[in-house]
Amino acid sequence: MNREGNAVSQQKAEAFTLLLETVGSIREIEDDEAIVDRCLKTFCQLGKWDIGQSWFPDVLEGTLVCHDQQVGANLSSDSFTQKSLKTSFRIGEGLPGRVWKDCAPLWISNVCEDVNFPRVLSARQDGITTAFAFPIKRKDSCLGVLEFFSQAPRTVSKPLLGAAEMLGTYLGLVLELRHVKTAVLEAAAPYKDLFDSSHQFMAHLKTDGSIIDINNTAESALGVESSSLVGLKFYEAPWWNSQETKDMVKQAVLEAANGQITRRELEFFDAQHRWSVGVLFLRPVIDAYGKIVYLLAEGFDVTELQLHQQELSQLAVKLAQSNVELTHFASVAAHELQEPLRTIGTFSKYLSEECRGQCGKNAHEFLEMIIDAGSRMRELVNDLLAYAQIDADGQALEPIDAAKCVEEVIATLDKTIKDNQACVLYGSLPYVMSGHVQLTEVFQNLLSNAIKFRRADSPCIEIAAEHKGSYWLFSVKDNGIGIDMVYKDTIFEMFRRLHPQTKYSGTGIGLAICKKIVECSGGQIWVESELDMGSTFFFTLPALDTRSQYCCSPV
């Protein structure tokens, strides 16, 4: 009884050792075929089996075929191994087929006496006696079969059968994990390509901030290799240029690990160890179950952008200062020109009166031309001053009643309207965001032009407004001489006149002033016209945030 107990204990120890050694021999191997080969070799050597064979399914034929063999030095004939390579087994047929069917280990003490062993003649020729096989399995399915043969007779070993079954289950798990890993890598390959080809710096991090990988862009820009950073905390990376920066990155990692998307503007050293500025985004990557599986860091270098912004800011300051100086110069120049112009006009009139009847006809005409030129010069200076003051006033936009502006213009132009027998019609007009003086000037210029550029019949002017969401569209329509649309842009330029001064008076600045006022209020202005068919000037202005109000009745 003690002998039997000792023998069983020894079998268990041998089986356990065989299992551990075989598992240990394949632990670091990545290739599926190499794993099975190593398993066969180790099991044969340590278990003292003369032949080891692996069998795997041929999916198209529905049979098991011999995949690989390990042959010991004591085997003098290859009859059995050659027969195995030429043989295939259906489910339930032969030793491999029976193991494949039952998905369980099987021991044959004497193959020559087994009724279901098709290779018996080759086995008898090579002196093979004992056979043993077990499945490589995953759950209840058989992935393949490993079988072993011995010339020396062997009695069945239950510990060995148990160890073999555990080894078969382990191999099944390993092979399946390898397949899953391969499938994952193949599926992830396009994303890896995107990751590496991105123009942004990118890094995969564990939830504790440890670096898994960084992309090619980051490697090049920062002068590092991804392999040297694996496992290093992201906030301890060598490119951060101060402890303060590292602390900021660490805090960002903690926030991202808690489900937040974070943004930081940080200083770092590039591949040439130059001081740089970057924007870093850290975001959690969440699986289908809502668990944060890793963190994604994205960043880009904004050093040049910041330098350009600084240059633009400096240029903007200089431009603003230049505009102030230019506006001041225009204002001073306009005021300074007023006095000599008044003097020229006044003394020209005095001279004309003094010389009345004493000078020739030509002299009087020359004096009239001087007086007229001085008057037009004063108008031009006044208009230039008004144009320059549009930006200089810097008036904030406020709710303005467009109807009141139109009323004021009609009152101002009352004599002109009556003299020309003009008709001005307008319906309900809204409040808009603009300036009262500026909007009044726009309407005054447009109404004055509509009366000035009239046809033989009486001028008729219609003013309307249409709500267009965030803005109001105004229209000022007349029945005048019209405009060739070739000049639809030209007419809004300063000093651009389409008619001679002798035919239509004016400085040619009115529409330029309208354009500048409208654009400073955030709108646009344009014209639609046809020669001898009248013109319609359109312009837009921002609507109020609240419901627009209306007032005033048609005139």
Coordinates of C-alpha atoms in Angstrom, one line a residue:
M1 CA 0.0 0.0 0.0
N2 CA 2.9 2.3 0.8
R3 CA 4.5 1.4 -2.5
E4 CA 1.4 2.2 -4.4
G5 CA 1.1 5.5 -2.5
N6 CA 4.7 6.4 -3.2
A7 CA 4.3 5.5 -6.9
V8 CA 1.2 7.7 -7.2
S9 CA 3.0 10.6 -5.5
Q10 CA 5.9 10.2 -7.8
Q11 CA 3.6 10.2 -10.8
K12 CA 2.0 13.4 -9.6
A13 CA 5.3 15.1 -9.0
E14 CA 6.5 14.1 -12.5
A15 CA 3.3 15.2 -14.1
F16 CA 3.4 18.5 -12.3
T17 CA 7.1 19.1 -13.2
L18 CA 6.3 18.2 -16.8
L19 CA 3.4 20.7 -16.9
L20 CA 5.5 23.6 -15.4
E21 CA 8.5 23.0 -17.6
T22 CA 6.4 22.8 -20.8
V23 CA 4.4 26.0 -19.9
G24 CA 7.6 27.8 -19.0
S25 CA 9.2 26.8 -22.3
I26 CA 6.5 28.5 -24.4
R27 CA 5.8 31.6 -22.2
E28 CA 8.0 34.0 -24.2
I29 CA 7.2 32.7 -27.6
E30 CA 4.9 34.9 -29.9
D31 CA 4.5 32.7 -33.0
D32 CA 1.7 30.1 -32.9
E33 CA 3.6 27.5 -34.8
A34 CA 6.7 27.9 -32.7
I35 CA 4.6 27.5 -29.5
V36 CA 3.2 24.1 -30.6
D37 CA 6.7 22.9 -31.8
R38 CA 8.3 23.9 -28.5
C39 CA 5.5 22.1 -26.6
L40 CA 6.0 18.9 -28.5
K41 CA 9.8 19.0 -28.1
T42 CA 9.7 19.8 -24.3
F43 CA 6.9 17.2 -23.6
C44 CA 8.8 14.5 -25.6
Q45 CA 12.2 15.2 -23.9
L46 CA 10.9 15.5 -20.3
G47 CA 8.2 12.8 -20.6
K48 CA 10.6 10.5 -22.5
W49 CA 8.3 9.9 -25.4
D50 CA 9.8 8.6 -28.7
I51 CA 7.4 10.5 -31.0
G52 CA 5.3 13.6 -30.7
Q53 CA 2.8 14.8 -33.3
S54 CA 0.5 17.8 -33.7
W55 CA -2.8 17.6 -35.6
F56 CA -5.0 20.4 -36.7
P57 CA -8.2 20.6 -38.7
D58 CA -8.3 21.1 -42.5
V59 CA -11.4 23.3 -42.6
L60 CA -12.1 22.6 -46.3
E61 CA -11.8 18.8 -46.0
G62 CA -13.3 18.4 -42.5
T63 CA -10.4 16.2 -41.4
L64 CA -7.4 16.3 -39.1
V65 CA -4.0 16.5 -40.7
C66 CA -0.5 16.1 -39.2
H67 CA 1.0 19.5 -38.8
D68 CA 4.4 18.7 -37.1
Q69 CA 6.4 15.9 -35.6
Q70 CA 9.2 15.5 -33.0
V71 CA 11.2 12.2 -33.3
G72 CA 13.5 10.8 -30.6
A73 CA 17.0 9.4 -31.2
N74 CA 16.0 5.8 -30.3
L75 CA 13.6 5.4 -33.3
S76 CA 15.4 3.6 -36.0
S77 CA 12.6 3.5 -38.6
D78 CA 10.5 6.3 -40.0
S79 CA 7.7 4.1 -41.3
F80 CA 5.2 5.4 -38.7
T81 CA 6.1 9.1 -39.1
Q82 CA 5.8 8.9 -42.9
K83 CA 2.5 7.1 -42.6
S84 CA 1.2 9.9 -40.3
L85 CA 2.2 12.6 -42.7
K86 CA 0.1 10.9 -45.5
T87 CA -2.9 10.2 -43.3
S88 CA -5.9 12.3 -42.4
F89 CA -8.6 11.5 -39.8
R90 CA -12.3 12.3 -39.7
I91 CA -14.0 13.0 -36.4
G92 CA -14.0 9.8 -34.3
E93 CA -11.5 8.0 -36.5
G94 CA -8.1 6.9 -35.0
L95 CA -6.5 8.3 -31.9
P96 CA -6.6 12.0 -33.1
G97 CA -10.2 11.7 -34.4
R98 CA -11.5 10.2 -31.1
V99 CA -9.8 13.0 -29.1
W100 CA -11.2 15.5 -31.5
K101 CA -14.7 14.1 -31.1
D102 CA -14.7 13.8 -27.2
C103 CA -12.4 16.8 -26.6
A104 CA -10.7 14.8 -23.8
P105 CA -7.4 13.0 -23.3
L106 CA -7.1 9.3 -24.3
W107 CA -4.5 6.6 -23.4
I108 CA -3.9 3.4 -25.4
S109 CA -1.6 1.0 -23.6
N110 CA -1.1 -1.2 -26.7
V111 CA -1.9 0.3 -30.1
C112 CA -1.5 -3.1 -31.8
E113 CA -4.6 -4.4 -29.9
D114 CA -6.7 -1.2 -30.4
V115 CA -9.6 -1.7 -32.8
N116 CA -9.6 1.9 -34.0
F117 CA -6.0 2.6 -34.8
P118 CA -5.5 2.8 -38.7
R119 CA -1.8 3.2 -38.5
V120 CA -1.3 -0.2 -36.7
L121 CA 0.9 -1.8 -39.4
S122 CA 3.4 1.1 -39.4
A123 CA 3.3 1.2 -35.6
R124 CA 4.1 -2.6 -35.4
Q125 CA 6.9 -2.2 -37.9
D126 CA 8.5 0.6 -35.8
G127 CA 7.9 -1.2 -32.5
I128 CA 5.5 1.4 -31.1
T129 CA 3.4 0.2 -28.2
T130 CA 1.8 2.9 -26.1
A131 CA 0.0 6.0 -27.4
F132 CA -1.4 9.0 -25.6
A133 CA -3.2 12.1 -26.9
F134 CA -4.9 15.2 -25.5
P135 CA -6.8 18.1 -27.1
I136 CA -5.8 21.7 -27.4
K137 CA -9.2 23.1 -26.4
R138 CA -11.0 26.3 -25.7
K139 CA -14.2 25.8 -23.7
D140 CA -15.9 22.9 -25.3
S141 CA -14.3 23.1 -28.7
C142 CA -11.2 21.3 -29.9
L143 CA -8.6 23.5 -31.7
G144 CA -6.1 20.6 -32.3
V145 CA -4.7 17.4 -30.9
L146 CA -1.2 16.5 -29.6
E147 CA -0.3 12.8 -29.5
F148 CA 2.8 11.0 -28.1
F149 CA 4.1 7.4 -28.7
S150 CA 6.5 5.2 -26.8
Q151 CA 8.2 1.9 -27.9
A152 CA 8.4 0.8 -24.3
P153 CA 5.1 -0.3 -22.8
R154 CA 3.6 2.2 -20.3
T155 CA 0.7 1.9 -17.9
V156 CA -1.9 4.7 -17.8
S157 CA -1.0 7.6 -15.6
K158 CA -4.0 9.6 -14.3
P159 CA -1.8 12.4 -13.0
L160 CA -0.3 12.7 -16.5
L161 CA -3.7 12.7 -18.1
G162 CA -4.8 15.5 -15.7
A163 CA -1.7 17.5 -16.4
A164 CA -2.1 17.0 -20.1
E165 CA -5.7 18.3 -20.0
M166 CA -4.6 21.4 -18.1
L167 CA -1.8 21.9 -20.7
G168 CA -4.2 21.6 -23.5
T169 CA -6.5 24.2 -22.0
Y170 CA -3.6 26.5 -21.4
L171 CA -2.4 26.1 -25.0
G172 CA -6.0 26.8 -26.2
L173 CA -6.0 30.1 -24.2
V174 CA -2.6 31.1 -25.5
L175 CA -3.4 30.4 -29.1
E176 CA -6.8 32.2 -28.8
L177 CA -5.2 35.2 -27.2
R178 CA -2.6 35.3 -29.9
H179 CA -5.3 35.3 -32.5
V180 CA -7.3 38.0 -30.7
K181 CA -4.1 40.1 -30.4
T182 CA -3.4 39.7 -34.1
A183 CA -7.0 40.6 -35.0
V184 CA -6.8 43.7 -32.7
L185 CA -3.5 44.8 -34.2
E186 CA -4.8 44.3 -37.7
A187 CA -8.0 46.3 -36.9
A188 CA -5.9 49.0 -35.2
A189 CA -3.4 49.3 -38.0
P190 CA -5.3 52.1 -39.8
Y191 CA -5.7 54.0 -36.6
K192 CA -2.0 53.5 -35.8
D193 CA -1.2 55.0 -39.2
L194 CA -3.4 58.0 -38.5
F195 CA -1.8 58.3 -35.0
D196 CA 1.7 58.3 -36.5
S197 CA 0.9 60.5 -39.5
S198 CA -1.0 63.2 -37.5
H199 CA 0.6 66.7 -37.6
Q200 CA -0.2 67.0 -33.9
F201 CA 1.9 65.7 -31.1
M202 CA 0.0 62.6 -29.8
A203 CA 0.5 60.2 -26.9
H204 CA -1.4 57.2 -25.4
L205 CA -1.3 57.2 -21.6
K206 CA -2.5 54.8 -19.0
T207 CA -5.0 56.3 -16.5
D208 CA -2.1 56.9 -14.0
G209 CA -0.3 59.0 -16.6
S210 CA 2.3 56.3 -17.7
I211 CA 3.3 56.6 -21.4
I212 CA 2.2 53.8 -23.6
D213 CA 3.3 55.3 -27.0
I214 CA 3.9 58.6 -28.7
N215 CA 3.5 59.3 -32.4
N216 CA 6.2 60.1 -35.0
T217 CA 5.4 63.8 -35.0
A218 CA 6.1 64.0 -31.3
E219 CA 9.3 61.9 -31.6
S220 CA 10.7 64.3 -34.3
A221 CA 9.6 67.5 -32.7
L222 CA 10.8 66.6 -29.2
G223 CA 13.9 64.7 -30.1
V224 CA 13.0 61.5 -28.3
E225 CA 12.2 57.8 -29.1
S226 CA 8.9 56.3 -28.0
S227 CA 10.6 53.1 -26.7
S228 CA 12.7 55.1 -24.2
L229 CA 9.6 56.7 -22.7
V230 CA 7.3 53.6 -22.2
G231 CA 6.3 53.5 -18.6
L232 CA 7.5 57.0 -17.8
K233 CA 5.0 59.3 -16.2
F234 CA 3.9 61.9 -18.9
Y235 CA 4.4 64.7 -16.5
E236 CA 8.0 63.6 -15.8
A237 CA 8.9 63.7 -19.5
P238 CA 12.2 65.4 -20.3
W239 CA 10.7 68.1 -22.6
W240 CA 8.9 70.0 -19.8
N241 CA 11.1 72.9 -19.0
S242 CA 10.2 73.6 -15.3
Q243 CA 8.7 71.9 -12.2
E244 CA 5.8 74.3 -12.4
T245 CA 5.0 73.1 -15.9
K246 CA 5.3 69.4 -14.7
D247 CA 2.9 70.2 -11.9
M248 CA 0.4 71.7 -14.4
V249 CA 0.6 68.6 -16.6
K250 CA 0.2 66.3 -13.6
Q251 CA -3.0 68.1 -12.6
A252 CA -4.3 67.9 -16.2
V253 CA -3.6 64.1 -16.1
L254 CA -5.6 63.8 -12.8
E255 CA -8.5 65.7 -14.3
A256 CA -8.5 63.6 -17.5
A257 CA -8.4 60.4 -15.4
N258 CA -11.5 61.7 -13.6
G259 CA -13.4 62.1 -16.9
Q260 CA -12.6 65.7 -17.8
I261 CA -11.3 67.1 -21.0
T262 CA -8.5 69.5 -20.2
R263 CA -6.6 72.2 -22.0
R264 CA -3.3 73.8 -21.0
E265 CA -0.9 76.3 -22.6
L266 CA 2.6 75.1 -21.6
E267 CA 6.2 75.8 -22.2
F268 CA 8.5 73.0 -23.4
F269 CA 11.9 72.3 -25.0
D270 CA 11.9 71.1 -28.7
A271 CA 14.4 68.7 -30.3
Q272 CA 17.0 71.5 -30.5
H273 CA 16.4 72.3 -26.8
R274 CA 14.8 75.7 -27.8
W275 CA 12.2 77.3 -25.6
S276 CA 8.8 76.8 -27.2
V277 CA 5.1 77.2 -26.3
G278 CA 2.5 74.5 -27.0
V279 CA -1.2 73.9 -26.4
L280 CA -2.0 70.5 -24.7
F281 CA -5.3 68.7 -24.7
L282 CA -5.9 65.7 -22.5
R283 CA -9.0 63.6 -22.8
P284 CA -10.2 60.3 -21.4
V285 CA -11.0 57.4 -23.8
I286 CA -14.1 55.5 -22.5
D287 CA -15.1 52.0 -23.5
A288 CA -18.6 50.7 -24.2
Y289 CA -19.2 50.1 -20.4
G290 CA -18.4 53.7 -19.5
K291 CA -14.9 52.8 -18.1
I292 CA -11.9 55.0 -18.7
V293 CA -9.4 52.7 -20.4
Y294 CA -6.7 55.2 -21.2
L295 CA -5.9 58.8 -21.8
L296 CA -5.1 60.6 -25.1
A297 CA -2.8 63.5 -25.1
E298 CA -2.8 65.9 -28.1
G299 CA -0.7 69.0 -28.6
F300 CA 0.7 71.4 -31.1
D301 CA 3.5 74.0 -31.2
V302 CA 2.1 77.6 -31.1
T303 CA 5.4 79.3 -30.7
E304 CA 5.4 80.8 -34.2
L305 CA 1.8 81.6 -34.0
Q306 CA 2.3 83.6 -30.7
L307 CA 5.3 85.4 -32.3
H308 CA 3.1 86.4 -35.2
Q309 CA 0.3 87.4 -32.9
Q310 CA 2.7 89.6 -31.0
E311 CA 3.9 91.2 -34.2
L312 CA 0.3 91.7 -35.3
S313 CA -0.6 93.3 -32.0
Q314 CA 2.4 95.7 -32.3
L315 CA 1.4 96.5 -35.8
A316 CA -2.2 97.1 -34.7
V317 CA -1.1 99.5 -32.0
K318 CA 1.1 101.3 -34.5
L319 CA -1.8 101.4 -37.0
A320 CA -4.2 102.7 -34.4
Q321 CA -1.8 105.4 -33.4
S322 CA -1.2 106.2 -37.1
N323 CA -5.0 106.4 -37.7
V324 CA -5.4 108.7 -34.7
E325 CA -2.6 111.0 -35.9
L326 CA -4.0 110.9 -39.5
T327 CA -7.5 111.8 -38.3
H328 CA -6.2 114.5 -36.1
F329 CA -4.2 115.8 -39.1
A330 CA -7.3 115.7 -41.3
S331 CA -9.3 117.6 -38.7
V332 CA -6.7 120.2 -38.1
A333 CA -6.1 120.6 -41.8
A334 CA -9.8 120.9 -42.5
H335 CA -10.2 123.6 -39.8
E336 CA -7.1 125.4 -40.9
L337 CA -8.3 125.5 -44.5
Q338 CA -11.7 126.9 -43.6
E339 CA -10.4 130.3 -42.7
P340 CA -8.4 131.1 -45.9
L341 CA -11.3 129.7 -48.0
R342 CA -13.7 132.0 -46.2
T343 CA -11.3 134.9 -46.7
I344 CA -11.0 134.1 -50.5
G345 CA -14.8 133.9 -50.8
T346 CA -15.5 137.0 -48.8
F347 CA -12.9 139.2 -50.6
S348 CA -13.8 137.8 -54.0
K349 CA -17.4 139.0 -53.3
Y350 CA -16.2 142.4 -52.1
L351 CA -14.0 142.7 -55.2
S352 CA -16.9 141.8 -57.5
E353 CA -19.1 144.4 -55.9
E354 CA -16.4 147.1 -56.1
C355 CA -15.7 146.4 -59.7
R356 CA -19.3 146.2 -60.8
G357 CA -19.6 148.3 -63.9
Q358 CA -15.9 149.2 -63.9
C359 CA -14.4 146.0 -65.1
G360 CA -14.9 144.1 -68.3
K361 CA -17.2 141.1 -68.7
N362 CA -14.4 138.6 -68.5
A363 CA -13.2 140.0 -65.1
H364 CA -16.7 139.5 -63.6
E365 CA -16.8 135.9 -65.0
F366 CA -13.4 135.2 -63.5
L367 CA -14.5 136.5 -60.1
E368 CA -17.6 134.4 -60.2
M369 CA -15.5 131.3 -61.0
I370 CA -13.3 132.1 -58.0
I371 CA -16.3 132.5 -55.7
D372 CA -17.8 129.2 -57.0
A373 CA -14.5 127.3 -56.6
G374 CA -14.1 128.6 -53.1
S375 CA -17.6 127.5 -52.2
R376 CA -17.1 124.0 -53.6
M377 CA -13.7 123.8 -51.8
R378 CA -15.5 124.5 -48.5
E379 CA -18.0 121.8 -49.2
L380 CA -15.2 119.4 -50.1
V381 CA -13.3 120.1 -46.9
N382 CA -16.5 119.7 -44.8
D383 CA -17.2 116.4 -46.4
L384 CA -13.6 115.2 -45.9
L385 CA -13.8 116.2 -42.3
A386 CA -17.1 114.3 -41.9
Y387 CA -15.6 111.2 -43.6
A388 CA -12.5 111.3 -41.3
Q389 CA -14.7 111.7 -38.2
I390 CA -16.7 108.5 -38.8
D391 CA -13.9 106.3 -37.3
A392 CA -12.6 108.9 -35.0
D393 CA -15.9 109.2 -33.1
G394 CA -15.7 105.6 -32.1
Q395 CA -19.3 105.7 -31.2
A396 CA -20.7 102.4 -29.7
L397 CA -23.7 100.9 -31.5
E398 CA -27.0 101.5 -29.8
P399 CA -30.7 101.1 -30.6
I400 CA -31.7 103.8 -33.0
D401 CA -35.2 104.6 -34.3
A402 CA -34.8 104.6 -38.1
A403 CA -38.1 106.4 -38.6
K404 CA -37.0 109.4 -36.5
C405 CA -33.8 109.6 -38.6
V406 CA -35.9 109.7 -41.8
E407 CA -38.2 112.4 -40.2
E408 CA -35.2 114.6 -39.4
V409 CA -33.9 114.3 -43.0
I410 CA -37.3 115.2 -44.5
A411 CA -37.4 118.2 -42.2
T412 CA -33.9 119.3 -43.2
L413 CA -34.6 118.8 -46.9
D414 CA -38.1 120.3 -46.8
K415 CA -37.3 123.2 -49.1
T416 CA -35.5 121.0 -51.6
I417 CA -38.4 118.5 -51.5
K418 CA -40.9 121.2 -52.2
D419 CA -38.9 123.0 -54.9
N420 CA -38.6 119.7 -56.8
Q421 CA -42.1 118.6 -56.1
A422 CA -40.7 115.3 -54.7
C423 CA -42.7 112.6 -52.9
V424 CA -41.1 110.6 -50.1
L425 CA -42.9 107.5 -48.9
Y426 CA -42.0 105.2 -46.1
G427 CA -43.8 102.7 -44.0
S428 CA -43.1 101.4 -40.5
L429 CA -39.3 101.4 -39.9
P430 CA -37.5 99.5 -37.1
Y431 CA -35.1 100.2 -34.4
V432 CA -31.6 99.1 -35.4
M433 CA -28.1 99.0 -33.9
S434 CA -26.3 102.1 -35.2
G435 CA -25.6 105.8 -34.4
H436 CA -28.3 108.4 -34.7
V437 CA -26.2 111.0 -36.4
Q438 CA -24.6 108.5 -38.7
L439 CA -27.8 106.8 -39.8
T440 CA -29.4 110.2 -40.4
E441 CA -26.5 111.1 -42.6
V442 CA -26.9 107.9 -44.6
F443 CA -30.6 108.7 -45.3
Q444 CA -29.8 112.3 -46.1
N445 CA -27.2 111.4 -48.7
L446 CA -29.4 108.9 -50.3
L447 CA -32.5 111.1 -50.4
S448 CA -30.4 114.1 -51.7
N449 CA -29.0 112.0 -54.5
A450 CA -32.5 110.6 -55.4
I451 CA -33.8 114.2 -55.8
K452 CA -30.6 115.5 -57.5
F453 CA -30.4 112.8 -60.1
R454 CA -34.0 113.1 -61.2
R455 CA -35.7 112.8 -64.6
A456 CA -38.0 115.4 -66.0
D457 CA -41.0 114.2 -64.0
S458 CA -41.3 114.7 -60.2
P459 CA -39.0 112.5 -58.0
C460 CA -40.7 109.7 -56.1
I461 CA -38.7 108.0 -53.4
E462 CA -39.8 104.9 -51.4
I463 CA -38.1 103.9 -48.2
A464 CA -38.7 100.3 -46.8
A465 CA -37.2 97.8 -44.4
E466 CA -37.4 94.0 -44.3
H467 CA -36.5 91.8 -41.3
K468 CA -33.8 89.2 -42.2
G469 CA -33.1 87.3 -39.0
S470 CA -30.1 89.0 -37.3
Y471 CA -30.3 92.1 -39.5
W472 CA -32.6 94.5 -41.2
L473 CA -32.5 95.1 -45.0
F474 CA -33.3 98.8 -45.9
S475 CA -34.1 99.9 -49.4
V476 CA -34.2 103.5 -50.8
K477 CA -35.9 103.4 -54.3
D478 CA -36.2 106.3 -56.7
N479 CA -37.5 106.9 -60.3
G480 CA -34.5 108.9 -61.4
I481 CA -32.0 108.6 -64.2
G482 CA -30.5 105.3 -63.0
I483 CA -27.0 104.0 -63.0
D484 CA -25.1 101.8 -65.5
M485 CA -24.3 98.7 -63.4
V486 CA -20.7 98.8 -64.7
Y487 CA -20.2 101.5 -62.1
K488 CA -22.0 99.7 -59.2
D489 CA -18.8 99.6 -57.1
T490 CA -17.1 102.7 -58.5
I491 CA -19.9 105.0 -57.2
F492 CA -19.0 104.2 -53.5
E493 CA -15.4 105.3 -54.0
M494 CA -14.2 108.8 -52.9
F495 CA -14.3 111.6 -55.5
R496 CA -15.7 109.2 -58.2
R497 CA -18.3 111.2 -60.2
L498 CA -20.2 109.8 -63.1
H499 CA -21.4 113.3 -64.3
P500 CA -19.6 116.7 -64.8
Q501 CA -19.8 119.2 -62.0
T502 CA -21.5 121.7 -64.4
K503 CA -24.5 119.3 -64.7
Y504 CA -24.8 117.9 -61.1
S505 CA -23.2 119.7 -58.1
G506 CA -21.5 117.8 -55.3
T507 CA -18.1 116.6 -54.1
G508 CA -18.5 112.9 -54.9
I509 CA -18.0 111.8 -51.3
G510 CA -21.6 111.2 -50.2
L511 CA -21.9 107.6 -51.1
A512 CA -18.4 106.9 -49.8
I513 CA -19.6 108.3 -46.4
C514 CA -22.7 106.1 -46.6
K515 CA -20.6 103.0 -47.2
K516 CA -18.2 103.7 -44.4
I517 CA -21.0 104.4 -41.9
V518 CA -22.9 101.2 -42.8
E519 CA -19.8 99.1 -42.7
C520 CA -18.7 100.6 -39.3
S521 CA -22.1 99.5 -38.0
G522 CA -21.6 95.9 -39.2
G523 CA -23.6 96.1 -42.4
Q524 CA -23.2 96.3 -46.2
I525 CA -24.5 98.6 -48.9
W526 CA -25.0 98.1 -52.7
V527 CA -27.1 99.3 -55.6
E528 CA -29.4 97.8 -58.2
S529 CA -30.3 100.0 -61.1
E530 CA -31.1 100.4 -64.8
L531 CA -30.5 103.4 -66.9
D532 CA -33.6 105.7 -67.2
M533 CA -35.5 103.3 -64.9
G534 CA -34.4 104.5 -61.5
S535 CA -32.1 103.0 -58.7
T536 CA -32.6 101.1 -55.5
F537 CA -30.0 101.4 -52.8
F538 CA -29.9 98.6 -50.3
F539 CA -28.1 98.5 -47.0
T540 CA -28.2 96.2 -43.9
L541 CA -27.9 97.0 -40.2
P542 CA -27.9 94.7 -37.2
A543 CA -31.3 94.0 -35.6
L544 CA -31.9 94.4 -31.9
D545 CA -31.6 91.3 -29.7
T546 CA -35.3 91.9 -28.6
R547 CA -38.3 92.3 -30.8
S548 CA -37.9 95.3 -33.0
Q549 CA -40.2 98.3 -32.5
Y550 CA -41.9 100.4 -35.1
C551 CA -43.1 104.0 -35.2
C552 CA -44.2 106.8 -37.5
S553 CA -46.8 106.9 -40.3
P554 CA -46.2 107.3 -44.0
V555 CA -45.6 110.8 -45.3

